[in-house]
Amino acid sequence: EVQLVESGGGLVKPGGSLRLSCAASGFTFSNAWMSWVRQAPGKGLEWVGRIKSKTDGGTTDYAAPVKGRFTISRDDSKNTLYLQMNSLKTEDTAVYYCTTLMAGTNYYMDVWGKGTTVTVSS
Amino acid sequence: SSELTQDPAVSVALGQTVRITCQGDSLRSYYASWYQQKPGQAPVLVIYGKNNRPSGIPDRFSGSSSGNTASLTITGAQAEDEADYYCNSRDSSGNHRGVVFGGGTKLTVL
């Protein structure tokens, strides 16, 4: 069964840091492009960023609101995706979802984790 | 980045057909994909590409596109289709490496 399980969420003060993890199983993680998507309370979905497979260069891209503060990385030996979040702001409060990212000419996210909640508050 | 625009709310009578639309410049270059999200749950992909359904998605869900508008059609809506629906696509602004989401449409089945 294809599965993504996020962890690492919690309560953090503004300006603080947090690292989220996403454990993948049921597919060849090393070949997959992966992304993070977040959803603030009562709001819509917002793309955070993505990382290519190492075969395709392993590069990352980020949405403007998180660029320079968030870093996506992967450990293919552990089948795990990470999201390092620094300089957190109250507006980063959200459920964070890990997804696979199918990337041909078009992009779509075919597998989603259940999410992990990040709350940024003093 | 580009924007995708969706109607905030749509309703449909049980068993009738409903179309949910998504508009944006990115859709002139890329197909939209569509996600269903029920309360307290993660989104689920229901349509991708020109008009493709993942395994397990009922065939009452279909997608289409014209110009800068993509549509998700549910033919014979069921009570279990009541949910929020989001479109997204590859972002055609800048370096085309990002993703953009619509604001979501809340579907009510009456």
Coordinates of C-alpha atoms in Angstrom, one line a residue:
Chain A
E1 CA 0.0 0.0 0.0
V2 CA 1.3 3.4 -1.0
Q3 CA 1.6 5.5 2.2
L4 CA 3.0 8.8 3.4
V5 CA 3.1 9.5 7.1
E6 CA 4.1 13.0 8.4
S7 CA 5.4 13.7 11.8
G8 CA 7.2 16.5 13.8
G9 CA 4.4 19.0 14.1
G10 CA 3.8 20.9 17.3
L11 CA 3.7 24.3 19.0
V12 CA 6.5 26.7 18.4
K13 CA 7.1 30.3 19.2
P14 CA 7.4 33.0 16.5
G15 CA 11.0 33.1 15.3
G16 CA 11.5 29.4 16.2
S17 CA 12.3 26.4 14.1
L18 CA 10.8 23.0 13.4
R19 CA 11.6 20.0 11.2
L20 CA 8.9 17.9 9.7
S21 CA 9.4 14.4 8.4
C22 CA 7.5 12.3 6.0
A23 CA 8.0 8.6 5.9
A24 CA 7.2 7.0 2.5
S25 CA 6.3 3.3 1.8
G26 CA 4.8 1.2 -0.9
F27 CA 6.6 2.8 -3.8
T28 CA 10.1 3.6 -5.0
F29 CA 10.7 6.8 -3.1
S30 CA 14.1 7.5 -4.7
N31 CA 12.4 7.9 -8.1
A32 CA 9.7 10.2 -6.8
W33 CA 9.4 14.0 -6.9
M34 CA 7.9 15.1 -3.6
S35 CA 6.2 18.2 -2.4
W36 CA 4.8 19.9 0.7
V37 CA 1.4 21.6 0.8
R38 CA -0.1 23.4 3.8
Q39 CA -3.6 24.4 4.9
A40 CA -4.2 27.2 7.4
P41 CA -7.1 26.7 9.7
G42 CA -10.4 27.2 7.8
K43 CA -8.4 28.2 4.6
G44 CA -7.6 26.6 1.3
L45 CA -4.6 24.6 0.1
E46 CA -1.2 26.3 -0.4
W47 CA 1.8 24.9 -2.2
V48 CA 4.9 25.2 -0.1
G49 CA 7.6 23.6 -2.3
R50 CA 9.0 20.6 -4.0
I51 CA 12.1 18.5 -4.5
K52 CA 13.0 16.5 -7.6
S53 CA 14.4 13.0 -7.5
K54 CA 18.2 12.8 -7.3
T55 CA 18.1 11.2 -10.8
D56 CA 16.4 14.4 -12.1
G57 CA 18.9 16.7 -10.2
G58 CA 17.4 16.8 -6.7
T59 CA 16.8 20.5 -6.9
T60 CA 14.2 22.4 -4.9
D61 CA 11.7 25.2 -5.6
Y62 CA 9.6 27.1 -3.1
A63 CA 6.6 29.3 -2.9
A64 CA 7.3 33.0 -2.3
P65 CA 6.0 33.2 1.3
V66 CA 8.5 30.5 2.5
K67 CA 11.5 31.0 0.2
G68 CA 14.6 31.6 2.3
R69 CA 13.1 30.3 5.5
F70 CA 12.0 26.7 4.6
T71 CA 14.2 24.0 3.2
I72 CA 13.1 20.7 1.7
S73 CA 15.5 17.7 1.7
R74 CA 15.3 14.0 1.3
D75 CA 17.1 10.9 2.5
D76 CA 16.5 8.2 0.0
S77 CA 18.2 5.6 2.2
K78 CA 15.5 6.2 4.8
N79 CA 12.6 6.8 2.4
T80 CA 12.0 10.1 4.2
L81 CA 11.2 13.6 3.1
Y82 CA 12.0 16.6 5.3
L83 CA 10.8 20.2 5.7
Q84 CA 13.1 22.4 7.8
M85 CA 11.2 25.5 8.9
N86 CA 13.1 28.4 10.3
S87 CA 12.1 32.0 11.3
L88 CA 8.6 30.8 11.8
K89 CA 5.7 33.3 11.7
T90 CA 2.2 33.1 13.1
E91 CA 1.0 32.9 9.5
D92 CA 2.8 29.6 9.0
T93 CA 0.3 28.0 11.3
A94 CA -1.3 25.2 9.3
V95 CA -1.7 21.5 8.7
Y96 CA 1.3 20.4 6.5
Y97 CA 0.8 17.6 4.0
C98 CA 3.5 15.6 2.3
T99 CA 2.6 14.5 -1.3
T100 CA 4.0 12.8 -4.2
L101 CA 4.3 15.1 -7.3
M102 CA 3.8 13.6 -10.7
A103 CA 5.7 16.0 -13.0
G104 CA 5.5 15.6 -16.7
T105 CA 4.3 18.5 -18.7
N106 CA 1.6 18.9 -16.1
Y107 CA 2.0 18.6 -12.3
Y108 CA -0.4 16.8 -10.0
M109 CA -0.2 15.3 -6.5
D110 CA -1.5 11.8 -6.5
V111 CA -0.7 10.6 -3.0
W112 CA -1.2 12.6 0.2
G113 CA -0.3 12.0 3.8
K114 CA -2.8 12.7 6.6
G115 CA -0.9 15.8 7.6
T116 CA 0.8 17.1 10.7
T117 CA -0.2 20.3 12.5
V118 CA 2.1 23.2 13.1
T119 CA 1.1 26.0 15.4
V120 CA 3.2 29.1 15.7
S121 CA 2.1 31.2 18.7
S122 CA 3.7 32.9 21.7
Chain B
S1 CA 2.8 33.6 -9.1
S2 CA -0.3 33.0 -11.1
E3 CA -3.8 32.7 -9.5
L4 CA -6.6 30.2 -10.0
T5 CA -10.1 31.4 -9.2
Q6 CA -13.0 29.2 -8.1
D7 CA -16.5 30.0 -7.0
P8 CA -16.6 29.7 -3.2
A9 CA -19.7 27.6 -3.0
V10 CA -22.0 25.5 -5.3
S11 CA -25.0 23.4 -4.6
V12 CA -26.6 20.6 -6.5
A13 CA -29.7 18.4 -5.9
L14 CA -29.1 14.8 -5.2
G15 CA -28.7 12.9 -8.5
Q16 CA -28.3 16.0 -10.7
T17 CA -25.3 17.2 -12.5
V18 CA -23.0 20.0 -11.3
R19 CA -20.0 21.7 -12.8
I20 CA -17.3 23.3 -10.7
T21 CA -15.0 25.7 -12.6
C22 CA -11.5 27.0 -12.2
Q23 CA -10.1 30.0 -14.1
G24 CA -6.6 31.3 -14.5
D25 CA -3.8 32.1 -17.0
S26 CA -1.9 29.0 -16.1
L27 CA -4.7 26.9 -17.6
R28 CA -3.9 28.2 -21.1
S29 CA -0.6 26.2 -20.8
Y30 CA -1.3 23.4 -18.4
Y31 CA -4.1 21.0 -17.4
A32 CA -5.7 21.4 -14.1
S33 CA -6.0 18.6 -11.6
W34 CA -8.8 18.4 -9.1
Y35 CA -8.9 17.3 -5.4
Q36 CA -11.7 16.4 -3.1
Q37 CA -11.4 17.2 0.6
K38 CA -13.9 16.1 3.2
P39 CA -13.9 17.6 6.7
G40 CA -10.9 16.5 8.8
Q41 CA -9.4 14.5 6.0
A42 CA -6.5 14.9 3.6
P43 CA -7.3 15.9 0.0
V44 CA -7.8 13.1 -2.6
L45 CA -6.9 13.4 -6.3
V46 CA -10.0 12.9 -8.4
I47 CA -9.0 14.2 -11.9
Y48 CA -5.7 14.8 -13.5
G49 CA -4.4 15.6 -17.0
K50 CA -6.9 16.0 -19.9
N51 CA -9.5 13.8 -18.2
N52 CA -8.0 11.0 -16.2
R53 CA -9.4 9.4 -13.0
P54 CA -7.1 7.6 -10.5
S55 CA -8.1 4.1 -9.6
G56 CA -11.1 4.0 -7.3
I57 CA -12.6 7.3 -8.3
P58 CA -16.2 6.8 -9.7
D59 CA -16.8 7.6 -13.3
R60 CA -19.4 10.2 -12.4
F61 CA -16.4 12.5 -12.0
S62 CA -15.0 14.0 -15.2
G63 CA -12.8 16.9 -16.3
S64 CA -12.6 19.3 -19.2
S65 CA -10.8 22.4 -20.3
S66 CA -11.2 25.4 -22.6
G67 CA -9.0 28.4 -22.9
N68 CA -8.3 29.7 -19.4
T69 CA -11.1 27.6 -17.7
A70 CA -11.0 24.1 -16.4
S71 CA -14.2 22.3 -15.2
L72 CA -14.9 19.4 -12.9
T73 CA -18.3 17.8 -13.6
I74 CA -20.1 15.4 -11.3
T75 CA -22.8 13.6 -13.2
G76 CA -25.5 12.3 -10.8
A77 CA -24.1 13.8 -7.6
Q78 CA -24.3 11.6 -4.5
A79 CA -24.5 12.6 -0.9
E80 CA -21.0 11.4 -0.4
D81 CA -19.7 13.9 -2.9
E82 CA -20.4 16.8 -0.5
A83 CA -16.9 18.2 0.1
D84 CA -14.5 21.0 -0.8
Y85 CA -13.0 20.8 -4.2
Y86 CA -9.7 22.4 -5.2
C87 CA -8.1 22.8 -8.6
N88 CA -4.4 23.2 -9.2
S89 CA -2.0 23.4 -12.0
R90 CA 1.6 24.0 -12.8
D91 CA 2.3 27.7 -12.5
S92 CA 2.9 29.4 -15.9
S93 CA 4.5 32.5 -14.4
G94 CA 8.2 32.9 -13.9
N95 CA 10.2 29.8 -14.4
H96 CA 7.2 27.4 -14.6
R97 CA 8.6 25.4 -11.7
G98 CA 5.9 26.1 -9.1
V99 CA 2.4 25.0 -8.4
V100 CA -0.7 27.1 -7.9
F101 CA -4.0 26.2 -6.2
G102 CA -7.5 27.6 -6.5
G103 CA -9.2 28.9 -3.4
G104 CA -11.6 25.9 -3.3
T105 CA -15.3 25.3 -3.9
K106 CA -17.6 24.0 -1.2
L107 CA -20.1 21.6 -2.8
T108 CA -23.4 21.1 -1.0
V109 CA -25.6 18.2 -2.1
L110 CA -29.2 19.0 -1.4

